Amino acid sequence: MKVVVQVKLMPEAEAAAALRSTLRTVNDLACWVSRVAFARGVPREYELRQHTYAHLKAEGLGAQAAQHVIKKVRDAYTTLHANLRAGHLGKPRSRRRVKAESKPIAFRSEAAQPYDDRCLSWQYDQQTVSIWTTAGRIKNVRFACSGDALKTLRDYRKGESDLIERDGVFYLIATCDVPEAEAYEPDGFIGVDLGIVNIATTSTGYQAAGRGLGRYRKRQLALRAKLQKKRTKSAKRRLKERSRRETRHVKNTNHIIAKTIVTEAERTSAGISLEELKGIRQRVRLRKPQRVTFHSWAFAQLGDLIVYKARRAGVPLVFVDPAYTSQTCAECGHVDKRNRVDQGLFICRGCGVVAHADRNASHNIAARGAAVWTAGRESRVPATP
């Protein structure tokens, strides 16, 4: 299982200037390579290398750095074409899609640059790295991370690491290949209903309310609007200081929720059943006042965190179809749109049971998860006559 570990670099002033210059140079050259690729119809990586490698070397890049710049550009176009095929950039001839297709891909000056073991070496005991720059190789650059992150790096780091600059601070994002724990045979499933009013509701009784997070988002939105309206130097400084604070807070909240759910499943030897919500933003149409709240809903991030924590702990996990889970009675199975009286109340028109709407949905998701697990475990091979 691939896990990324982020460490903070603490270079001296001269080394920081060299790292900054390196990122500017490689990303400027990546933009040039992108223009060449776009003009030539985005050829394969080998052909693109024939057109650009000599120029990159002449500009002062090392052999490995030049190869990584070319590969970074080719991978960016591969991702773009995959998004176009999947329809993530709109329908053909839509304004967003035409804009994406009509010009070369551009790279920000502080965009990530990949490094392999020939360009970057780690000294875990000293917590330093030796890294290539356009000014030469810089040694003994200190880095900081938690003890658990350092242990993961030491034991499982494998492959490339990305150098990025964020608000004047340099980070290395390393890829680690962590072995997955062997999944056990689940004793039942915990259904997880994801939502906005209640971020997550499980069939075991755990409920993560979204009211506090919603208030936090509104406060941050109002503060950003107030500072943007002032347009003074101090207001811009405050905006820069607060950038990504909301994102970090939301991710931390999702980490806590995911860990709580996975720990409960591991403690009870149960599996986890999640809704497959992919594509919901394209399917759902809302009134304008509801759009900000809906598009701020980090359900995909929470789902990804639950998946990766479950895989590390060996907890079985399945995805189920969420259709009609909020309209189906978990007791008698009666399906009726009117069963869902309002956001929080469920009253079955068939048997009369009264329940919390999200809790009822989580029981339906748990039942579907058990059915999916059983169907996947049973052999579909016909018996030998």
Coordinates of C-alpha atoms in Angstrom, one line a residue:
M1 CA 0.0 0.0 0.0
K2 CA 1.4 3.4 -1.0
V3 CA 1.6 6.0 1.8
V4 CA 3.1 9.4 1.5
V5 CA 5.1 11.0 4.3
Q6 CA 5.7 14.8 4.4
V7 CA 8.8 16.2 6.1
K8 CA 9.7 19.8 6.5
L9 CA 13.1 21.0 5.3
M10 CA 15.1 23.5 7.3
P11 CA 17.8 24.7 5.0
E12 CA 20.3 27.5 5.7
A13 CA 19.7 30.8 3.8
E14 CA 22.1 29.9 1.0
A15 CA 20.7 26.4 0.6
A16 CA 17.1 27.8 0.6
A17 CA 18.0 30.2 -2.2
A18 CA 19.5 27.3 -4.2
L19 CA 16.3 25.2 -3.7
R20 CA 14.1 28.1 -4.7
S21 CA 16.1 28.8 -7.8
T22 CA 16.1 25.1 -8.7
L23 CA 12.3 24.9 -8.5
R24 CA 11.9 28.1 -10.6
T25 CA 14.3 26.7 -13.2
V26 CA 12.9 23.2 -13.6
N27 CA 9.3 24.5 -13.7
D28 CA 10.1 27.2 -16.3
L29 CA 11.8 24.5 -18.4
A30 CA 8.8 22.2 -17.8
C31 CA 6.6 24.9 -19.3
W32 CA 8.9 25.0 -22.3
V33 CA 8.7 21.2 -22.7
S34 CA 5.0 21.4 -22.4
R35 CA 4.8 23.9 -25.3
V36 CA 7.0 21.7 -27.4
A37 CA 4.8 18.7 -26.6
F38 CA 1.6 20.6 -27.4
A39 CA 3.0 21.9 -30.7
R40 CA 4.0 18.3 -31.7
G41 CA 0.7 16.7 -30.7
V42 CA 1.9 15.3 -27.4
P43 CA 4.2 12.6 -28.6
R44 CA 5.3 9.6 -26.5
E45 CA 7.9 10.1 -23.8
Y46 CA 10.8 8.7 -25.9
E47 CA 10.0 11.0 -28.8
L48 CA 9.5 14.0 -26.6
R49 CA 12.9 13.3 -25.0
Q50 CA 14.5 13.4 -28.5
H51 CA 13.1 16.9 -29.0
T52 CA 13.9 18.4 -25.6
Y53 CA 16.7 16.5 -23.7
A54 CA 19.6 18.3 -25.3
H55 CA 18.1 21.7 -24.6
L56 CA 17.5 20.8 -21.0
K57 CA 21.1 19.7 -20.6
A58 CA 22.3 22.9 -22.2
E59 CA 20.2 24.9 -19.6
G60 CA 22.2 23.3 -16.8
L61 CA 20.0 20.4 -15.7
G62 CA 21.6 17.1 -14.7
A63 CA 20.7 14.0 -16.6
Q64 CA 18.2 12.7 -14.0
A65 CA 16.6 16.1 -13.5
A66 CA 16.1 16.5 -17.2
Q67 CA 14.5 13.0 -17.4
H68 CA 12.2 13.9 -14.5
V69 CA 11.1 17.2 -16.1
I70 CA 10.2 15.4 -19.4
K71 CA 8.4 12.6 -17.5
K72 CA 6.5 15.2 -15.4
V73 CA 5.2 16.9 -18.5
R74 CA 4.2 13.7 -20.2
D75 CA 2.4 12.5 -17.0
A76 CA 0.5 15.8 -16.8
Y77 CA -0.8 15.3 -20.4
T78 CA -1.7 11.7 -19.6
T79 CA -3.7 12.9 -16.6
L80 CA -5.4 15.6 -18.7
H81 CA -6.4 13.2 -21.4
A82 CA -7.8 10.8 -18.8
N83 CA -9.9 13.6 -17.3
L84 CA -11.2 14.5 -20.7
R85 CA -12.2 10.9 -21.5
A86 CA -13.9 10.6 -18.1
G87 CA -15.9 13.9 -18.7
H88 CA -14.4 15.6 -15.6
L89 CA -13.8 18.8 -17.6
G90 CA -17.3 19.0 -19.1
K91 CA -18.9 17.9 -22.3
P92 CA -17.3 18.3 -25.7
R93 CA -17.2 22.0 -26.8
S94 CA -18.1 23.2 -23.3
R95 CA -16.2 26.3 -22.3
R96 CA -14.1 24.6 -19.6
R97 CA -13.1 21.7 -21.9
V98 CA -12.2 23.9 -24.8
K99 CA -10.0 26.0 -22.5
A100 CA -8.2 22.9 -21.3
E101 CA -7.7 21.5 -24.8
S102 CA -6.7 24.8 -26.5
K103 CA -3.4 25.6 -24.8
P104 CA -0.3 23.9 -23.3
I105 CA -0.3 22.8 -19.7
A106 CA 1.5 25.4 -17.5
F107 CA 3.4 24.7 -14.3
R108 CA 3.5 27.0 -11.3
S109 CA 7.0 28.2 -10.3
E110 CA 6.8 26.4 -7.0
A111 CA 5.2 23.2 -8.4
A112 CA 6.5 19.8 -7.2
Q113 CA 9.7 18.4 -8.7
P114 CA 10.3 14.6 -8.4
Y115 CA 13.6 13.3 -7.1
D116 CA 14.9 9.7 -7.2
D117 CA 17.7 8.1 -5.2
R118 CA 20.3 9.4 -7.6
C119 CA 19.4 13.0 -6.9
L120 CA 18.4 12.7 -3.2
S121 CA 19.8 10.7 -0.4
W122 CA 18.4 10.4 3.2
Q123 CA 20.4 10.2 6.4
Y124 CA 17.8 9.1 8.9
D125 CA 20.0 9.0 12.1
Q126 CA 21.1 12.6 11.5
Q127 CA 17.7 13.6 10.0
T128 CA 19.4 15.3 7.1
V129 CA 19.2 14.9 3.3
S130 CA 21.6 15.5 0.5
I131 CA 19.8 17.0 -2.5
W132 CA 20.7 18.1 -6.1
T133 CA 20.2 21.7 -7.1
T134 CA 21.1 23.8 -10.1
A135 CA 23.9 25.2 -7.9
G136 CA 25.3 21.8 -7.2
R137 CA 24.6 19.1 -4.6
I138 CA 23.7 20.5 -1.1
K139 CA 24.5 18.2 1.8
N140 CA 23.3 18.1 5.5
V141 CA 20.0 19.8 4.9
R142 CA 18.0 19.2 8.1
F143 CA 14.4 18.0 8.1
A144 CA 11.8 17.7 10.8
C145 CA 9.0 15.1 11.2
S146 CA 7.3 13.1 13.8
G147 CA 8.8 9.9 15.3
D148 CA 6.2 7.7 13.6
A149 CA 6.9 9.4 10.2
L150 CA 10.6 8.9 10.7
K151 CA 10.1 5.2 11.4
T152 CA 7.9 4.8 8.3
L153 CA 10.5 6.5 6.2
R154 CA 13.3 4.4 7.6
D155 CA 11.4 1.1 7.1
Y156 CA 9.3 1.6 4.0
R157 CA 10.5 4.5 1.9
K158 CA 10.7 3.4 -1.7
G159 CA 10.6 5.3 -5.0
E160 CA 10.5 9.0 -5.8
S161 CA 10.2 12.0 -3.4
D162 CA 8.7 15.4 -4.5
L163 CA 10.2 18.7 -3.5
I164 CA 7.7 21.5 -3.1
E165 CA 7.6 25.0 -1.8
R166 CA 4.6 26.3 0.1
D167 CA 4.5 29.8 1.5
G168 CA 8.3 30.0 1.5
V169 CA 8.7 26.7 3.3
F170 CA 10.2 23.7 1.6
Y171 CA 8.8 20.1 2.0
L172 CA 9.8 16.7 0.8
I173 CA 6.9 14.3 0.1
A174 CA 8.2 10.8 0.2
T175 CA 6.5 7.7 -1.1
C176 CA 6.5 4.7 1.2
D177 CA 5.4 1.1 0.4
V178 CA 3.8 -0.1 3.6
P179 CA 2.7 -3.7 3.7
E180 CA -1.1 -4.3 4.3
A181 CA -2.3 -6.3 7.3
E182 CA -4.0 -9.5 6.5
A183 CA -7.8 -9.0 6.5
Y184 CA -9.7 -11.2 9.0
E185 CA -13.1 -12.8 8.5
P186 CA -15.6 -10.1 9.6
D187 CA -18.2 -10.8 12.3
G188 CA -20.9 -8.6 10.8
F189 CA -20.5 -5.1 9.2
I190 CA -20.6 -1.6 10.4
G191 CA -22.6 0.6 8.0
V192 CA -21.4 4.2 7.6
D193 CA -23.8 6.8 6.3
L194 CA -22.1 10.0 5.1
G195 CA -23.8 13.3 5.0
I196 CA -23.5 17.1 5.6
V197 CA -25.6 17.7 8.7
N198 CA -24.1 14.5 10.2
I199 CA -20.7 13.9 8.7
A200 CA -20.8 10.2 9.5
T201 CA -23.4 8.0 11.2
T202 CA -22.6 4.3 11.9
S203 CA -24.9 1.4 12.6
T204 CA -23.2 0.9 16.0
G205 CA -24.4 4.3 17.3
Y206 CA -21.5 6.6 16.6
Q207 CA -22.4 9.9 15.1
A208 CA -20.1 12.7 14.0
A209 CA -22.2 15.9 13.9
G210 CA -21.4 18.5 11.2
R211 CA -22.8 21.5 13.0
G212 CA -19.5 22.6 14.5
L213 CA -17.7 22.2 11.2
G214 CA -20.4 24.1 9.4
R215 CA -20.1 27.0 11.8
Y216 CA -16.4 27.0 11.5
R217 CA -16.7 27.2 7.7
K218 CA -19.1 30.1 7.9
R219 CA -16.8 32.0 10.3
Q220 CA -13.8 31.5 8.0
L221 CA -15.9 32.5 4.9
A222 CA -17.0 35.7 6.6
L223 CA -13.5 36.6 7.8
R224 CA -12.0 36.0 4.3
A225 CA -14.7 38.3 2.8
K226 CA -14.0 41.0 5.4
L227 CA -10.3 40.9 4.9
Q228 CA -10.6 40.8 1.1
K229 CA -12.9 43.8 1.2
K230 CA -10.3 45.9 3.2
R231 CA -7.5 45.4 0.6
T232 CA -4.8 46.8 2.9
K233 CA -1.4 45.3 3.3
S234 CA -2.2 44.1 6.8
A235 CA -5.4 42.4 5.5
K236 CA -3.4 40.7 2.7
R237 CA -0.9 39.6 5.3
R238 CA -3.6 38.1 7.5
L239 CA -5.1 36.3 4.5
K240 CA -1.8 34.8 3.6
E241 CA -1.3 33.6 7.2
R242 CA -4.7 32.0 7.3
S243 CA -4.5 30.3 3.9
R244 CA -5.2 26.6 4.0
R245 CA -6.2 26.8 7.7
E246 CA -9.7 25.6 6.9
T247 CA -8.4 22.8 4.7
R248 CA -6.1 21.6 7.5
H249 CA -8.9 21.8 10.1
V250 CA -11.3 19.8 7.9
K251 CA -8.7 17.1 7.2
N252 CA -7.9 16.8 10.8
T253 CA -11.6 16.4 11.6
N254 CA -11.9 13.7 9.0
H255 CA -8.8 11.9 10.3
I256 CA -10.4 11.7 13.8
I257 CA -13.7 10.4 12.4
A258 CA -12.0 7.8 10.2
K259 CA -9.8 6.6 13.1
T260 CA -12.8 6.3 15.4
I261 CA -14.8 4.2 12.9
V262 CA -11.8 1.9 12.0
T263 CA -10.9 1.4 15.6
E264 CA -14.4 0.4 16.5
A265 CA -14.5 -2.1 13.6
E266 CA -11.2 -3.6 14.6
R267 CA -12.2 -3.9 18.3
T268 CA -15.4 -5.7 17.4
S269 CA -13.9 -7.8 14.5
A270 CA -16.4 -6.3 12.1
G271 CA -16.1 -5.0 8.6
I272 CA -16.9 -1.6 7.2
S273 CA -19.5 -0.9 4.6
L274 CA -19.3 2.5 2.8
E275 CA -21.5 4.2 0.2
E276 CA -20.2 4.5 -3.3
L277 CA -20.7 8.3 -3.8
K278 CA -18.5 8.8 -6.8
G279 CA -20.0 11.3 -9.3
I280 CA -22.6 12.7 -6.8
R281 CA -21.6 16.3 -7.5
Q282 CA -22.5 15.9 -11.2
R283 CA -25.8 14.1 -10.4
V284 CA -27.2 16.4 -7.8
R285 CA -28.8 19.8 -8.6
L286 CA -29.2 22.3 -5.7
R287 CA -30.4 25.8 -5.1
K288 CA -27.8 28.5 -5.1
P289 CA -27.6 29.0 -1.3
Q290 CA -26.9 25.3 -0.9
R291 CA -24.1 24.9 -3.4
V292 CA -21.3 26.3 -1.3
T293 CA -22.1 23.8 1.5
F294 CA -22.5 20.9 -0.8
H295 CA -19.3 21.5 -2.8
S296 CA -17.4 22.0 0.5
W297 CA -18.5 18.5 1.6
A298 CA -15.3 16.5 1.9
F299 CA -16.9 13.0 1.6
A300 CA -14.2 11.7 -0.8
Q301 CA -11.4 12.7 1.6
L302 CA -13.2 11.0 4.5
G303 CA -13.8 7.9 2.4
D304 CA -10.2 7.7 1.3
L305 CA -9.0 8.1 5.0
I306 CA -11.3 5.3 6.1
V307 CA -10.1 3.0 3.3
Y308 CA -6.4 3.6 4.0
K309 CA -6.7 3.2 7.8
A310 CA -8.8 0.0 7.3
R311 CA -6.2 -1.5 4.9
R312 CA -3.4 -0.8 7.4
A313 CA -5.4 -2.4 10.2
G314 CA -6.6 -5.4 8.2
V315 CA -10.3 -4.4 8.5
P316 CA -12.4 -5.8 5.6
L317 CA -14.1 -3.0 3.7
V318 CA -16.7 -3.0 0.9
F319 CA -18.6 -0.3 -1.1
V320 CA -22.3 -0.6 -1.7
D321 CA -24.9 1.2 -3.9
P322 CA -26.4 4.0 -1.8
A323 CA -29.7 4.1 -3.8
Y324 CA -32.8 4.3 -1.6
T325 CA -30.9 3.6 1.6
S326 CA -32.6 6.6 3.1
Q327 CA -36.1 5.6 2.0
T328 CA -35.9 1.9 2.9
C329 CA -37.0 0.7 6.4
A330 CA -34.2 -1.3 8.0
E331 CA -36.8 -3.3 10.0
C332 CA -39.3 -4.5 7.3
G333 CA -37.7 -3.4 4.0
H334 CA -40.6 -1.2 2.9
V335 CA -39.4 1.5 0.4
D336 CA -41.3 4.7 0.2
K337 CA -40.2 8.3 -0.5
R338 CA -42.6 9.5 2.2
N339 CA -40.7 7.4 4.8
R340 CA -38.2 10.1 5.1
V341 CA -40.2 12.7 6.8
D342 CA -37.4 15.3 7.1
Q343 CA -33.7 15.4 7.4
G344 CA -33.5 13.7 10.8
L345 CA -36.8 11.7 11.1
F346 CA -37.7 8.4 9.5
I347 CA -41.2 6.9 9.9
C348 CA -42.0 3.7 8.0
R349 CA -45.3 3.8 6.2
G350 CA -45.4 0.0 6.3
C351 CA -44.6 -1.1 9.8
G352 CA -44.7 2.3 11.6
V353 CA -41.2 2.1 13.1
V354 CA -39.8 5.5 14.1
A355 CA -36.0 6.0 13.8
H356 CA -33.3 8.6 13.2
A357 CA -33.1 8.9 9.4
D358 CA -29.2 8.6 9.2
R359 CA -29.2 5.7 11.7
N360 CA -31.8 3.8 9.7
A361 CA -29.7 4.4 6.5
S362 CA -26.6 3.1 8.2
H363 CA -28.3 -0.1 9.1
N364 CA -29.4 -0.6 5.4
I365 CA -25.8 0.1 4.3
A366 CA -24.5 -2.5 6.9
A367 CA -27.0 -5.1 5.5
R368 CA -25.9 -4.4 1.9
G369 CA -22.3 -4.7 2.9
A370 CA -22.8 -8.1 4.4
A371 CA -24.6 -9.2 1.2
V372 CA -21.8 -7.9 -1.0
W373 CA -19.2 -9.6 1.2
T374 CA -21.1 -12.9 1.1
A375 CA -21.6 -12.7 -2.7
G376 CA -17.9 -12.1 -3.2
R377 CA -16.8 -14.9 -1.0
E378 CA -19.1 -17.5 -2.6
S379 CA -17.7 -19.5 -5.5
R380 CA -19.4 -18.8 -8.8
V381 CA -17.6 -21.7 -10.6
P382 CA -20.2 -24.4 -11.6
A383 CA -19.8 -27.7 -9.9
T384 CA -18.0 -30.5 -11.8
P385 CA -20.5 -33.1 -13.0

